mmCIF file of C-alpha atoms in Angstrom:
data_model
loop_
_atom_site.group_PDB
_atom_site.id
_atom_site.type_symbol
_atom_site.label_atom_id
_atom_site.label_comp_id
_atom_site.label_asym_id
_atom_site.label_seq_id
_atom_site.Cartn_x
_atom_site.Cartn_y
_atom_site.Cartn_z
ATOM 1 C CA UNK A 142 3.829 12.506 32.831
ATOM 2 C CA UNK A 143 2.561 9.231 31.466
ATOM 3 C CA UNK A 144 2.000 5.817 33.010
ATOM 4 C CA UNK A 145 1.325 2.643 31.073
ATOM 5 C CA UNK A 146 -0.107 -0.544 32.549
ATOM 6 C CA UNK A 147 -0.180 -3.981 30.949
ATOM 7 C CA UNK A 148 -2.157 -6.304 33.188
ATOM 8 C CA UNK A 149 -1.392 -9.555 31.341
ATOM 9 C CA UNK A 150 2.148 -10.806 32.025
ATOM 10 C CA UNK A 151 1.613 -13.762 29.676
ATOM 11 C CA UNK A 152 -0.838 -14.753 26.975
ATOM 12 C CA UNK A 153 -1.040 -17.719 24.648
ATOM 13 C CA UNK A 154 -2.860 -18.315 21.379
ATOM 14 C CA UNK A 155 -3.238 -21.134 18.896
ATOM 15 C CA UNK A 156 -1.730 -20.606 15.484
ATOM 16 C CA UNK A 157 -4.239 -18.975 13.100
ATOM 17 C CA UNK A 158 -6.415 -17.778 15.972
ATOM 18 C CA UNK A 159 -6.954 -14.224 17.249
ATOM 19 C CA UNK A 160 -5.584 -12.771 20.470
ATOM 20 C CA UNK A 161 -6.031 -9.409 22.173
ATOM 21 C CA UNK A 162 -3.408 -7.809 24.416
ATOM 22 C CA UNK A 163 -4.580 -5.187 26.897
ATOM 23 C CA UNK A 164 -3.067 -1.831 27.789
ATOM 24 C CA UNK A 165 -4.277 1.098 29.847
ATOM 25 C CA UNK A 166 -2.533 4.409 30.179
ATOM 26 C CA UNK A 167 -2.730 7.702 31.961
ATOM 27 C CA UNK A 168 -1.511 11.057 30.752
ATOM 28 C CA UNK A 169 -2.009 14.721 31.462
ATOM 29 C CA UNK A 170 -1.179 15.648 27.882
ATOM 30 C CA UNK A 171 -3.916 16.559 25.444
ATOM 31 C CA UNK A 172 -1.803 15.610 22.454
ATOM 32 C CA UNK A 173 -0.121 12.213 22.654
ATOM 33 C CA UNK A 174 0.712 9.066 20.746
ATOM 34 C CA UNK A 175 0.370 5.408 21.631
ATOM 35 C CA UNK A 176 2.472 2.539 20.351
ATOM 36 C CA UNK A 177 2.822 -1.217 20.420
ATOM 37 C CA UNK A 178 6.367 -2.551 20.111
ATOM 38 C CA UNK A 179 7.388 -6.184 19.715
ATOM 39 C CA UNK A 180 10.594 -7.608 21.240
ATOM 40 C CA UNK A 181 11.526 -11.064 19.933
ATOM 41 C CA UNK A 182 14.319 -13.148 21.491
ATOM 42 C CA UNK A 183 16.810 -11.198 19.367
ATOM 43 C CA UNK A 184 16.035 -8.308 21.799
ATOM 44 C CA UNK A 185 15.528 -5.768 19.013
ATOM 45 C CA UNK A 186 12.395 -3.703 19.623
ATOM 46 C CA UNK A 187 10.242 -3.407 16.503
ATOM 47 C CA UNK A 188 7.351 -0.994 16.025
ATOM 48 C CA UNK A 189 4.117 -2.893 15.385
ATOM 49 C CA UNK A 190 1.541 -0.126 15.227
ATOM 50 C CA UNK A 191 1.030 3.528 16.180
ATOM 51 C CA UNK A 192 -2.071 5.548 17.089
ATOM 52 C CA UNK A 193 -2.364 9.324 17.208
ATOM 53 C CA UNK A 194 -4.687 10.267 20.065
ATOM 54 C CA UNK A 195 -6.459 12.945 18.026
ATOM 55 C CA UNK A 196 -7.556 10.365 15.452
ATOM 56 C CA UNK A 197 -10.795 8.582 16.218
ATOM 57 C CA UNK A 198 -10.212 5.854 13.672
ATOM 58 C CA UNK A 199 -8.414 2.810 15.025
ATOM 59 C CA UNK A 200 -5.037 2.096 13.406
ATOM 60 C CA UNK A 201 -4.561 -1.082 11.378
ATOM 61 C CA UNK A 202 -1.421 -2.698 9.983
ATOM 62 C CA UNK A 203 -2.129 -5.921 8.118
ATOM 63 C CA UNK A 204 -3.002 -8.543 10.788
ATOM 64 C CA UNK A 205 -2.533 -6.054 13.626
ATOM 65 C CA UNK A 206 -5.187 -3.626 14.767
ATOM 66 C CA UNK A 207 -5.905 -1.576 17.854
ATOM 67 C CA UNK A 208 -9.010 -0.762 19.845
ATOM 68 C CA UNK A 209 -8.431 2.782 21.084
ATOM 69 C CA UNK A 210 -10.899 3.896 23.727
ATOM 70 C CA UNK A 211 -9.821 7.442 24.578
ATOM 71 C CA UNK A 212 -12.312 8.118 27.371
ATOM 72 C CA UNK A 213 -11.416 4.840 29.065
ATOM 73 C CA UNK A 214 -7.698 5.378 28.369
ATOM 74 C CA UNK A 215 -7.496 1.915 26.885
ATOM 75 C CA UNK A 216 -5.360 0.811 23.945
ATOM 76 C CA UNK A 217 -5.552 -2.899 23.157
ATOM 77 C CA UNK A 218 -3.782 -4.770 20.366
ATOM 78 C CA UNK A 219 -5.550 -7.440 18.336
ATOM 79 C CA UNK A 220 -3.487 -9.942 16.389
ATOM 80 C CA UNK A 221 -5.472 -11.885 13.809
ATOM 81 C CA UNK A 222 -4.445 -15.133 12.142
ATOM 82 C CA UNK A 223 -1.598 -15.556 14.646
ATOM 83 C CA UNK A 224 1.656 -16.929 13.285
ATOM 84 C CA UNK A 225 4.562 -18.652 15.026
ATOM 85 C CA UNK A 226 6.691 -15.600 14.267
ATOM 86 C CA UNK A 227 4.389 -13.441 16.359
ATOM 87 C CA UNK A 228 5.735 -15.039 19.527
ATOM 88 C CA UNK A 229 7.544 -12.299 21.452
ATOM 89 C CA UNK A 230 7.255 -9.771 24.255
ATOM 90 C CA UNK A 231 4.825 -6.999 23.385
ATOM 91 C CA UNK A 232 5.182 -3.576 24.961
ATOM 92 C CA UNK A 233 2.621 -0.810 24.997
ATOM 93 C CA UNK A 234 4.074 2.699 25.092
ATOM 94 C CA UNK A 235 2.889 6.299 25.328
ATOM 95 C CA UNK A 236 4.513 9.535 24.233
ATOM 96 C CA UNK A 237 3.367 13.052 24.952
ATOM 97 C CA UNK A 238 4.911 16.362 25.832
ATOM 98 C CA UNK A 239 8.475 15.259 25.169
ATOM 99 C CA UNK A 240 10.482 12.832 23.059
ATOM 100 C CA UNK A 241 10.356 10.223 25.816
ATOM 101 C CA UNK A 242 8.474 6.970 25.321
ATOM 102 C CA UNK A 243 7.002 5.457 28.487
ATOM 103 C CA UNK A 244 6.659 1.685 28.262
ATOM 104 C CA UNK A 245 4.545 -0.830 30.144
ATOM 105 C CA UNK A 246 6.039 -3.976 31.663
ATOM 106 C CA UNK A 247 5.163 -6.089 28.662
ATOM 107 C CA UNK A 248 3.114 -9.161 27.796
ATOM 108 C CA UNK A 249 4.813 -12.376 26.748
ATOM 109 C CA UNK A 250 2.897 -13.923 23.839
ATOM 110 C CA UNK A 251 3.260 -17.624 23.108
ATOM 111 C CA UNK A 252 1.903 -19.035 19.844
ATOM 112 C CA UNK A 253 1.095 -22.735 19.946
ATOM 113 C CA UNK A 254 1.272 -24.766 16.718
ATOM 114 C CA UNK B 260 20.024 0.771 5.686
ATOM 115 C CA UNK B 261 22.187 -1.369 7.932
ATOM 116 C CA UNK B 262 20.133 -0.737 11.049
ATOM 117 C CA UNK B 263 21.195 0.515 14.460
ATOM 118 C CA UNK B 264 24.390 -1.112 15.638
ATOM 119 C CA UNK B 265 25.450 -1.437 19.264
ATOM 120 C CA UNK B 266 28.788 -2.563 20.602
ATOM 121 C CA UNK B 267 29.530 -4.643 22.557
ATOM 122 C CA UNK B 268 26.592 -7.089 22.728
ATOM 123 C CA UNK B 269 27.641 -8.216 26.183
ATOM 124 C CA UNK B 270 29.841 -6.659 28.850
ATOM 125 C CA UNK B 271 30.854 -8.181 32.165
ATOM 126 C CA UNK B 272 32.622 -5.918 34.612
ATOM 127 C CA UNK B 273 33.526 -5.715 38.260
ATOM 128 C CA UNK B 274 31.872 -3.256 40.569
ATOM 129 C CA UNK B 275 33.686 0.056 40.566
ATOM 130 C CA UNK B 276 35.004 -0.200 37.027
ATOM 131 C CA UNK B 277 34.088 2.188 34.218
ATOM 132 C CA UNK B 278 32.375 0.958 31.066
ATOM 133 C CA UNK B 279 31.579 2.576 27.734
ATOM 134 C CA UNK B 280 29.045 1.496 25.141
ATOM 135 C CA UNK B 281 28.821 2.616 21.542
ATOM 136 C CA UNK B 282 25.807 3.116 19.314
ATOM 137 C CA UNK B 283 25.903 3.694 15.567
ATOM 138 C CA UNK B 284 22.520 4.963 14.343
ATOM 139 C CA UNK B 285 21.005 4.671 10.897
ATOM 140 C CA UNK B 286 23.039 7.152 8.898
ATOM 141 C CA UNK B 287 20.382 9.707 7.971
ATOM 142 C CA UNK B 288 18.705 9.739 11.401
ATOM 143 C CA UNK B 289 19.201 12.942 13.390
ATOM 144 C CA UNK B 290 17.568 11.694 16.597
ATOM 145 C CA UNK B 291 19.264 9.228 18.925
ATOM 146 C CA UNK B 292 17.924 7.769 22.164
ATOM 147 C CA UNK B 293 19.281 5.652 25.016
ATOM 148 C CA UNK B 294 16.998 3.419 27.071
ATOM 149 C CA UNK B 295 17.694 0.952 29.885
ATOM 150 C CA UNK B 296 15.783 -2.303 30.339
ATOM 151 C CA UNK B 297 15.945 -4.487 33.424
ATOM 152 C CA UNK B 298 14.589 -8.021 33.691
ATOM 153 C CA UNK B 299 10.800 -8.135 33.630
ATOM 154 C CA UNK B 300 10.430 -4.446 32.859
ATOM 155 C CA UNK B 301 9.865 -2.326 29.818
ATOM 156 C CA UNK B 302 12.587 0.016 28.577
ATOM 157 C CA UNK B 303 13.125 3.206 30.589
ATOM 158 C CA UNK B 304 14.195 6.424 28.901
ATOM 159 C CA UNK B 305 17.669 7.716 29.724
ATOM 160 C CA UNK B 306 18.504 10.471 27.274
ATOM 161 C CA UNK B 307 17.875 11.915 23.810
ATOM 162 C CA UNK B 308 20.017 13.713 21.243
ATOM 163 C CA UNK B 309 19.031 15.707 18.244
ATOM 164 C CA UNK B 310 22.137 15.858 16.104
ATOM 165 C CA UNK B 311 24.951 16.547 18.596
ATOM 166 C CA UNK B 312 22.782 18.342 21.159
ATOM 167 C CA UNK B 313 21.632 16.424 24.224
ATOM 168 C CA UNK B 314 18.117 17.809 24.621
ATOM 169 C CA UNK B 315 16.542 15.635 27.299
ATOM 170 C CA UNK B 316 17.870 13.623 30.236
ATOM 171 C CA UNK B 317 16.038 11.416 32.680
ATOM 172 C CA UNK B 318 16.630 11.750 36.402
ATOM 173 C CA UNK B 319 17.651 8.076 36.125
ATOM 174 C CA UNK B 320 20.827 9.367 34.523
ATOM 175 C CA UNK B 321 22.854 9.947 37.653
ATOM 176 C CA UNK B 322 26.159 11.790 37.815
ATOM 177 C CA UNK B 323 27.924 8.507 37.093
ATOM 178 C CA UNK B 324 26.320 8.337 33.662
ATOM 179 C CA UNK B 325 27.372 10.462 30.720
ATOM 180 C CA UNK B 326 26.371 10.313 27.086
ATOM 181 C CA UNK B 327 27.860 12.044 24.102
ATOM 182 C CA UNK B 328 27.155 12.286 20.418
ATOM 183 C CA UNK B 329 30.081 14.109 18.838
ATOM 184 C CA UNK B 330 29.443 15.393 15.324
ATOM 185 C CA UNK B 331 25.897 14.099 15.471
ATOM 186 C CA UNK B 332 26.818 10.620 14.314
ATOM 187 C CA UNK B 333 27.613 7.741 16.701
ATOM 188 C CA UNK B 334 26.968 8.024 20.421
ATOM 189 C CA UNK B 335 28.695 6.706 23.523
ATOM 190 C CA UNK B 336 27.230 6.003 26.941
ATOM 191 C CA UNK B 337 29.721 5.818 29.801
ATOM 192 C CA UNK B 338 29.022 4.539 33.282
ATOM 193 C CA UNK B 339 31.630 5.388 35.910
ATOM 194 C CA UNK B 340 32.170 3.429 39.127
ATOM 195 C CA UNK B 341 29.654 0.772 38.147
ATOM 196 C CA UNK B 342 27.305 -0.661 40.754
ATOM 197 C CA UNK B 343 25.407 -3.952 40.739
ATOM 198 C CA UNK B 344 22.201 -2.007 40.212
ATOM 199 C CA UNK B 345 23.539 -0.870 36.843
ATOM 200 C CA UNK B 346 23.172 -4.412 35.508
ATOM 201 C CA UNK B 347 20.673 -4.137 32.668
ATOM 202 C CA UNK B 348 20.314 -4.080 28.930
ATOM 203 C CA UNK B 349 21.136 -0.722 27.397
ATOM 204 C CA UNK B 350 19.191 -0.018 24.238
ATOM 205 C CA UNK B 351 19.944 2.582 21.616
ATOM 206 C CA UNK B 352 17.419 3.817 19.077
ATOM 207 C CA UNK B 353 17.489 6.310 16.240
ATOM 208 C CA UNK B 354 14.844 8.042 14.167
ATOM 209 C CA UNK B 355 13.933 10.908 11.914
ATOM 210 C CA UNK B 356 10.939 11.658 14.148
ATOM 211 C CA UNK B 357 9.562 10.216 17.379
ATOM 212 C CA UNK B 358 6.773 8.491 15.452
ATOM 213 C CA UNK B 359 8.954 5.478 14.668
ATOM 214 C CA UNK B 360 12.075 4.521 16.558
ATOM 215 C CA UNK B 361 14.511 1.960 15.180
ATOM 216 C CA UNK B 362 16.187 0.045 17.982
ATOM 217 C CA UNK B 363 19.483 -1.790 18.129
ATOM 218 C CA UNK B 364 19.867 -5.193 19.754
ATOM 219 C CA UNK B 365 21.222 -3.701 22.942
ATOM 220 C CA UNK B 366 24.271 -4.115 25.170
ATOM 221 C CA UNK B 367 23.757 -6.475 28.107
ATOM 222 C CA UNK B 368 25.760 -5.247 31.107
ATOM 223 C CA UNK B 369 26.503 -7.515 34.050
ATOM 224 C CA UNK B 370 28.202 -5.965 37.084
ATOM 225 C CA UNK B 371 29.756 -8.535 39.423
#
């Protein structure tokens, strides 16, 4: 079973600045995946970035990168050069041992112009 | 690729009534998932199909809930004898593998 904790209900960032969203997780699985999904006001969840736990190298997708600390069970998301379109709810999720994704409660990101 | 389509977008019903939601996945996707999201929470897994076979169900899916995916294409989620606690957004997702799910915009259910 997995649990995912996002300790920041809300975060804000100035346009063009960098922001980091925190996530910790717990799992009994040795093989698992971690995800960040974005949910804009349209409600449609969109995959931002994915990390395979067996890979030591942190995943990167354009302006989005993760800091994966396996021993600490930490998986933070860094958004560089923030844009107004990045404003959304961000959910951290874990998957291992089954097809089920377990999500955290989310962090609401506001981008100020 | 027209995306995952869910119908209806909103549903208001009275307690005790039955409701049915439909999900049309991306056409070549063999995996289909249902999740439920309540206010202030992340989505919670309900069930998963691979083609027409329902392979995993959450204990959240009580006897009042049933999901089907006939012929491995669209899926329906039915809730019988709705309760106020069923009020939530019901999300459908499809994929070729669990590595990337494509979500629909959800059906918002309000039980009065």
